């Protein structure tokens, strides 16, 4: 069956990833020794035996020193400050996705499932199970709400394609910003000192803000899905976001009272979950919800003025989703900084 074939594909991917990881760990780690300013590189990899560790180097009296760099042999060199999560991510996500594929799931296409697996490895490998499960909450809630009022949406010709199944374009359109925030959170210790903005804000604060961005980006997309799907199914009157003229449900850039309220509810669900698993503090939930609402309104403005219009053929739905989630993450980070949340 297709589910069994999909499971075989994931097992093959897992075997290849595990072999690559094992080869990288067994191989001698390359070294690059150079005289660099201490202030510019406050974190450097130092080898104890065969295990690379990270040490803080803060010696203002020493203008420069010899620092042995040991790139972490996983993904791009030095991207992850610790190697322990990736093997766990490969093992657990492959097992879960194999079972999911064999179950005959209908949330994702076959290509979408493979891409979702790769995304899951990134999320678990950088943020642990908390980051992964938060992404799963988005997928399940978004898929569930897509099914609401399906008969009405299909009769009006405004239902999601493939019965709501997510393909690769949907996976990355919705979660590319989240993946970037997760990777940035993991890479921040290595970038500390190399990027002035990171050094000025402080490592702990930068990582906390990136977690807020991660949760807010998914909250933005879940809010968008709730607003769109519930608005199309149950919205009594829809208005264009630019001039509030009445338009038919499903029009690009249309908003409704019911959809807007549902969108806030969807964002609240994701933010509440992010708080519950410790990704963000409770004080960051409201800024993230507000940011999600603002981002979704920006998306409606883009839909009303540019998306699908002549002269904008490159502005696809997936690109708009990426812009939407990026605005949500950036707004949440900005509001959190302005209000002193982080």
Short mmCIF file of C-alpha atoms in Angstrom, two decimals:
data_model
loop_
_atom_site.label_atom_id
_atom_site.label_comp_id
_atom_site.label_asym_id
_atom_site.label_seq_id
_atom_site.Cartn_x
_atom_site.Cartn_y
_atom_site.Cartn_z
CA UNK A 1 0.00 0.00 0.00
CA UNK A 2 1.05 3.64 -0.32
CA UNK A 3 1.37 3.91 3.46
CA UNK A 4 3.84 1.01 3.61
CA UNK A 5 5.84 2.44 0.70
CA UNK A 6 5.96 5.79 2.48
CA UNK A 7 7.16 4.08 5.66
CA UNK A 8 9.93 2.39 3.68
CA UNK A 9 11.04 5.77 2.30
CA UNK A 10 11.25 7.24 5.80
CA UNK A 11 13.20 4.25 7.11
CA UNK A 12 15.66 4.65 4.24
CA UNK A 13 16.07 8.34 5.02
CA UNK A 14 16.62 7.52 8.68
CA UNK A 15 19.28 4.92 7.84
CA UNK A 16 21.10 7.37 5.60
CA UNK A 17 20.94 10.16 8.18
CA UNK A 18 22.18 7.87 10.94
CA UNK A 19 25.07 6.63 8.79
CA UNK A 20 26.07 10.19 7.93
CA UNK A 21 25.93 11.21 11.57
CA UNK A 22 28.00 8.20 12.66
CA UNK A 23 30.63 8.88 10.00
CA UNK A 24 30.85 12.51 11.07
CA UNK A 25 31.27 11.63 14.73
CA UNK A 26 33.90 8.94 14.10
CA UNK A 27 35.89 11.11 11.69
CA UNK A 28 38.50 13.37 13.30
CA UNK A 29 37.11 16.86 13.82
CA UNK A 30 38.97 19.43 11.69
CA UNK A 31 40.79 22.21 13.51
CA UNK A 32 41.41 25.78 12.54
CA UNK A 33 43.71 27.73 14.81
CA UNK A 34 43.87 31.48 14.41
CA UNK A 35 44.65 34.58 16.42
CA UNK A 36 41.35 36.39 16.92
CA UNK A 37 40.12 39.17 19.22
CA UNK A 38 38.66 37.68 22.39
CA UNK A 39 35.72 40.10 22.36
CA UNK A 40 34.81 39.06 18.84
CA UNK A 41 34.62 35.36 19.74
CA UNK A 42 33.27 34.96 23.29
CA UNK A 43 32.42 31.31 22.62
CA UNK A 44 34.80 28.82 21.06
CA UNK A 45 34.87 25.06 20.82
CA UNK A 46 37.58 23.39 22.90
CA UNK A 47 38.38 19.69 22.77
CA UNK A 48 38.65 17.55 25.86
CA UNK A 49 39.76 14.16 24.56
CA UNK A 50 37.42 13.46 21.61
CA UNK A 51 34.45 15.47 22.86
CA UNK A 52 34.03 19.09 21.76
CA UNK A 53 32.68 21.42 24.42
CA UNK A 54 31.81 25.12 24.42
CA UNK A 55 33.55 27.53 26.74
CA UNK A 56 32.90 31.19 27.40
CA UNK A 57 36.05 33.22 26.85
CA UNK A 58 35.87 36.62 28.52
CA UNK A 59 39.26 38.17 29.14
CA UNK A 60 39.09 41.88 28.42
CA UNK A 61 42.75 42.29 29.39
CA UNK A 62 43.86 39.93 26.62
CA UNK A 63 43.46 41.56 23.18
CA UNK A 64 43.86 38.31 21.28
CA UNK A 65 44.54 34.63 21.85
CA UNK A 66 44.93 31.35 20.00
CA UNK A 67 41.53 29.63 19.88
CA UNK A 68 41.12 26.08 18.49
CA UNK A 69 37.83 25.85 16.61
CA UNK A 70 36.13 22.44 16.35
CA UNK A 71 33.12 22.67 14.01
CA UNK A 72 30.22 20.48 15.10
CA UNK A 73 29.96 17.81 12.35
CA UNK A 74 26.16 18.05 12.02
CA UNK A 75 24.40 20.16 9.38
CA UNK A 76 26.51 23.25 8.54
CA UNK A 77 29.71 23.32 10.61
CA UNK A 78 29.18 24.97 13.96
CA UNK A 79 25.43 25.39 13.49
CA UNK A 80 24.41 23.41 16.56
CA UNK A 81 26.12 24.17 19.87
CA UNK A 82 25.48 20.60 21.07
CA UNK A 83 25.40 17.33 19.11
CA UNK A 84 23.13 15.30 21.36
CA UNK A 85 19.66 16.24 20.07
CA UNK A 86 20.05 15.29 16.42
CA UNK A 87 20.40 11.50 16.86
CA UNK A 88 17.39 11.62 19.17
CA UNK A 89 15.50 13.68 16.61
CA UNK A 90 16.29 11.24 13.81
CA UNK A 91 15.29 8.20 15.85
CA UNK A 92 12.07 9.51 17.39
CA UNK A 93 10.67 11.45 14.44
CA UNK A 94 11.41 8.63 11.99
CA UNK A 95 9.62 6.15 14.23
CA UNK A 96 6.62 8.45 14.65
CA UNK A 97 6.39 9.33 10.97
CA UNK A 98 6.74 5.70 9.93
CA UNK A 99 3.77 4.78 12.10
CA UNK A 100 1.91 7.86 10.85
CA UNK A 101 2.54 6.91 7.21
CA UNK A 102 1.51 3.29 7.74
CA UNK A 103 -1.73 4.41 9.42
CA UNK A 104 -3.07 5.78 6.12
CA UNK A 105 -3.14 9.39 7.34
CA UNK A 106 -4.86 12.00 5.17
CA UNK A 107 -3.35 15.20 6.55
CA UNK A 108 -0.30 15.23 4.28
CA UNK A 109 0.48 14.13 0.75
CA UNK A 110 3.34 11.64 0.36
CA UNK A 111 5.74 14.43 -0.60
CA UNK A 112 4.32 16.57 2.16
CA UNK A 113 4.97 13.80 4.67
CA UNK A 114 8.65 13.54 3.71
CA UNK A 115 9.07 17.31 3.96
CA UNK A 116 7.24 17.38 7.29
CA UNK A 117 9.62 14.68 8.54
CA UNK A 118 12.62 16.78 7.55
CA UNK A 119 11.09 19.82 9.26
CA UNK A 120 10.47 17.72 12.37
CA UNK A 121 14.12 16.67 12.52
CA UNK A 122 15.09 20.36 12.44
CA UNK A 123 12.62 21.29 15.16
CA UNK A 124 13.45 18.41 17.49
CA UNK A 125 17.16 18.70 16.72
CA UNK A 126 17.23 22.37 17.74
CA UNK A 127 14.41 22.85 20.28
CA UNK A 128 13.89 19.32 21.58
CA UNK A 129 10.52 17.66 21.99
CA UNK A 130 8.89 20.95 23.00
CA UNK A 131 9.56 22.51 19.61
CA UNK A 132 8.48 19.39 17.76
CA UNK A 133 5.22 18.89 19.66
CA UNK A 134 4.31 22.56 19.21
CA UNK A 135 4.61 22.04 15.46
CA UNK A 136 2.44 18.92 15.72
CA UNK A 137 -0.23 20.92 17.56
CA UNK A 138 -0.27 23.38 14.67
CA UNK A 139 -0.63 20.57 12.10
CA UNK A 140 -3.44 18.75 13.90
CA UNK A 141 -5.42 21.87 14.81
CA UNK A 142 -5.00 23.34 11.33
CA UNK A 143 -6.04 20.11 9.63
CA UNK A 144 -9.05 19.71 11.91
CA UNK A 145 -10.39 23.22 11.31
CA UNK A 146 -9.93 22.81 7.54
CA UNK A 147 -12.57 20.06 7.62
CA UNK A 148 -15.20 22.28 9.21
CA UNK A 149 -18.04 23.22 6.88
CA UNK A 150 -16.35 21.31 4.04
CA UNK A 151 -19.62 20.65 2.20
CA UNK A 152 -20.49 24.35 2.11
CA UNK A 153 -16.98 25.36 1.07
CA UNK A 154 -16.91 22.76 -1.70
CA UNK A 155 -20.30 23.89 -3.00
CA UNK A 156 -19.01 27.47 -3.20
CA UNK A 157 -15.74 26.37 -4.80
CA UNK A 158 -13.61 27.83 -1.98
CA UNK A 159 -12.47 24.63 -0.24
CA UNK A 160 -8.77 23.85 0.09
CA UNK A 161 -7.28 21.75 -2.69
CA UNK A 162 -6.78 18.00 -2.17
CA UNK A 163 -9.41 18.01 0.56
CA UNK A 164 -7.09 19.98 2.82
CA UNK A 165 -4.08 17.67 2.50
CA UNK A 166 -0.80 19.56 2.97
CA UNK A 167 1.92 19.28 0.35
CA UNK A 168 5.58 20.40 0.53
CA UNK A 169 4.64 23.94 -0.45
CA UNK A 170 2.18 24.12 2.43
CA UNK A 171 4.68 22.68 4.91
CA UNK A 172 7.36 25.25 4.16
CA UNK A 173 5.04 28.15 3.48
CA UNK A 174 3.65 27.69 6.97
CA UNK A 175 6.79 26.69 8.89
CA UNK A 176 9.87 28.09 7.13
CA UNK A 177 9.96 31.07 9.49
CA UNK A 178 9.56 28.78 12.50
CA UNK A 179 12.43 26.61 11.24
CA UNK A 180 14.65 29.67 10.81
CA UNK A 181 13.88 30.83 14.35
CA UNK A 182 14.68 27.35 15.68
CA UNK A 183 17.97 27.19 13.78
CA UNK A 184 18.85 30.70 14.92
CA UNK A 185 18.17 29.72 18.53
CA UNK A 186 20.55 26.77 18.20
CA UNK A 187 23.23 28.74 16.35
CA UNK A 188 23.15 31.83 18.59
CA UNK A 189 26.04 30.72 20.85
CA UNK A 190 28.27 30.30 17.81
CA UNK A 191 27.20 33.66 16.36
CA UNK A 192 27.64 35.53 19.63
CA UNK A 193 30.39 38.06 19.02
CA UNK A 194 30.30 37.65 15.26
CA UNK A 195 27.04 39.58 14.92
CA UNK A 196 26.99 42.92 16.81
CA UNK A 197 23.22 42.84 17.37
CA UNK A 198 23.46 39.47 19.11
CA UNK A 199 26.29 40.70 21.33
CA UNK A 200 24.49 43.93 22.20
CA UNK A 201 21.30 42.21 23.30
CA UNK A 202 22.99 39.36 25.13
CA UNK A 203 22.90 35.67 24.33
CA UNK A 204 20.17 34.67 26.77
CA UNK A 205 17.86 37.44 25.59
CA UNK A 206 18.46 36.72 21.91
CA UNK A 207 17.60 33.05 22.37
CA UNK A 208 14.48 33.91 24.38
CA UNK A 209 13.35 36.33 21.67
CA UNK A 210 13.90 33.70 18.97
CA UNK A 211 11.71 31.28 20.93
CA UNK A 212 9.03 33.96 21.04
CA UNK A 213 9.44 34.38 17.29
CA UNK A 214 9.13 30.62 16.82
CA UNK A 215 5.88 30.34 18.75
CA UNK A 216 4.47 33.56 17.27
CA UNK A 217 5.13 32.42 13.69
CA UNK A 218 3.16 29.20 14.23
CA UNK A 219 0.49 31.10 16.16
CA UNK A 220 0.19 33.48 13.22
CA UNK A 221 -0.30 30.66 10.74
CA UNK A 222 -2.75 28.77 12.93
CA UNK A 223 -4.68 32.01 13.44
CA UNK A 224 -4.70 32.55 9.69
CA UNK A 225 -5.99 29.01 9.11
CA UNK A 226 -8.71 29.38 11.75
CA UNK A 227 -9.76 32.77 10.39
CA UNK A 228 -9.85 31.61 6.78
CA UNK A 229 -11.57 28.26 7.26
CA UNK A 230 -14.13 29.32 9.87
CA UNK A 231 -14.75 32.60 8.09
CA UNK A 232 -15.50 30.76 4.83
CA UNK A 233 -17.69 28.20 6.53
CA UNK A 234 -19.60 30.32 9.04
CA UNK A 235 -18.99 33.98 8.22
CA UNK A 236 -22.27 35.77 7.62
CA UNK A 237 -20.78 38.83 5.94
CA UNK A 238 -17.26 39.29 4.58
CA UNK A 239 -15.54 42.59 3.91
CA UNK A 240 -12.49 43.61 1.92
CA UNK A 241 -9.62 44.48 4.28
CA UNK A 242 -8.76 47.71 2.44
CA UNK A 243 -12.08 49.57 2.25
CA UNK A 244 -14.45 47.19 4.11
CA UNK A 245 -16.68 46.79 1.05
CA UNK A 246 -18.84 43.66 1.13
CA UNK A 247 -17.42 40.79 -0.93
CA UNK A 248 -18.23 37.11 -1.39
CA UNK A 249 -16.66 34.57 1.00
CA UNK A 250 -13.33 33.24 -0.22
CA UNK A 251 -12.29 36.51 -1.89
CA UNK A 252 -8.58 37.23 -1.46
CA UNK A 253 -8.20 39.82 1.27
CA UNK A 254 -11.66 39.27 2.71
CA UNK A 255 -12.25 39.33 6.46
CA UNK A 256 -15.26 38.65 8.67
CA UNK A 257 -16.14 39.10 12.32
CA UNK A 258 -16.48 35.34 12.80
CA UNK A 259 -13.19 34.64 11.06
CA UNK A 260 -11.32 37.34 12.99
CA UNK A 261 -12.55 35.99 16.32
CA UNK A 262 -11.65 32.45 15.26
CA UNK A 263 -8.19 33.64 14.22
CA UNK A 264 -7.53 35.14 17.65
CA UNK A 265 -8.72 31.88 19.21
CA UNK A 266 -6.39 29.83 17.02
CA UNK A 267 -3.40 32.02 17.87
CA UNK A 268 -4.32 31.82 21.56
CA UNK A 269 -4.38 28.01 21.46
CA UNK A 270 -0.87 27.84 20.01
CA UNK A 271 0.53 30.47 22.37
CA UNK A 272 -1.06 28.78 25.39
CA UNK A 273 0.58 25.53 24.36
CA UNK A 274 3.92 27.28 23.92
CA UNK A 275 3.61 28.59 27.47
CA UNK A 276 2.59 25.19 28.83
CA UNK A 277 5.70 23.43 27.49
CA UNK A 278 8.03 26.21 28.57
CA UNK A 279 9.02 27.63 25.19
CA UNK A 280 7.85 31.14 26.11
CA UNK A 281 6.91 32.85 29.38
CA UNK A 282 3.28 33.64 30.12
CA UNK A 283 4.01 37.36 29.67
CA UNK A 284 4.97 36.71 26.02
CA UNK A 285 1.62 35.15 25.13
CA UNK A 286 -0.34 38.39 24.71
CA UNK A 287 2.34 40.12 22.59
CA UNK A 288 2.45 37.03 20.38
CA UNK A 289 -1.35 36.94 19.99
CA UNK A 290 -1.44 40.66 19.13
CA UNK A 291 1.42 40.19 16.67
CA UNK A 292 -0.38 37.27 15.02
CA UNK A 293 -3.52 39.38 14.56
CA UNK A 294 -1.50 42.25 13.08
CA UNK A 295 0.33 39.90 10.72
CA UNK A 296 -2.88 38.29 9.54
CA UNK A 297 -4.36 41.70 8.81
CA UNK A 298 -1.24 42.55 6.81
CA UNK A 299 -1.76 39.31 4.89
CA UNK A 300 -5.35 40.32 4.16
CA UNK A 301 -4.11 43.67 2.83
CA UNK A 302 -1.63 41.86 0.57
CA UNK A 303 -4.42 39.58 -0.63
CA UNK A 304 -6.71 42.50 -1.36
CA UNK A 305 -4.14 44.59 -3.22
CA UNK A 306 -1.55 42.31 -4.82
CA UNK A 307 -2.00 38.54 -4.53
CA UNK A 308 -3.49 37.09 -7.68
CA UNK A 309 -3.54 40.50 -9.35
CA UNK A 310 -2.02 41.40 -12.70
CA UNK A 311 1.66 42.19 -12.41
CA UNK A 312 2.18 40.01 -9.33
CA UNK A 313 2.48 36.47 -10.75
CA UNK A 314 5.37 35.63 -8.40
CA UNK A 315 3.35 36.44 -5.28
CA UNK A 316 2.14 32.91 -4.62
CA UNK A 317 0.06 31.78 -1.69
CA UNK A 318 3.10 30.06 -0.17
CA UNK A 319 5.20 33.22 -0.40
CA UNK A 320 2.40 35.22 1.20
CA UNK A 321 2.28 32.65 4.01
CA UNK A 322 6.02 33.06 4.54
CA UNK A 323 5.65 36.86 4.65
CA UNK A 324 2.72 36.48 7.03
CA UNK A 325 4.59 34.28 9.51
CA UNK A 326 7.73 36.41 9.28
CA UNK A 327 5.75 39.56 10.08
CA UNK A 328 4.12 37.74 13.00
CA UNK A 329 7.46 36.58 14.41
CA UNK A 330 9.12 39.97 13.94
CA UNK A 331 6.17 41.84 15.47
CA UNK A 332 6.08 39.54 18.49
CA UNK A 333 9.82 40.00 19.05
CA UNK A 334 9.51 43.79 18.68
CA UNK A 335 6.53 44.05 21.05
CA UNK A 336 8.26 41.82 23.59
CA UNK A 337 11.36 43.99 23.49
CA UNK A 338 9.37 47.22 23.78
CA UNK A 339 7.31 45.94 26.71
CA UNK A 340 10.28 44.41 28.49
CA UNK A 341 8.92 40.86 28.30
CA UNK A 342 12.34 39.58 27.27
#
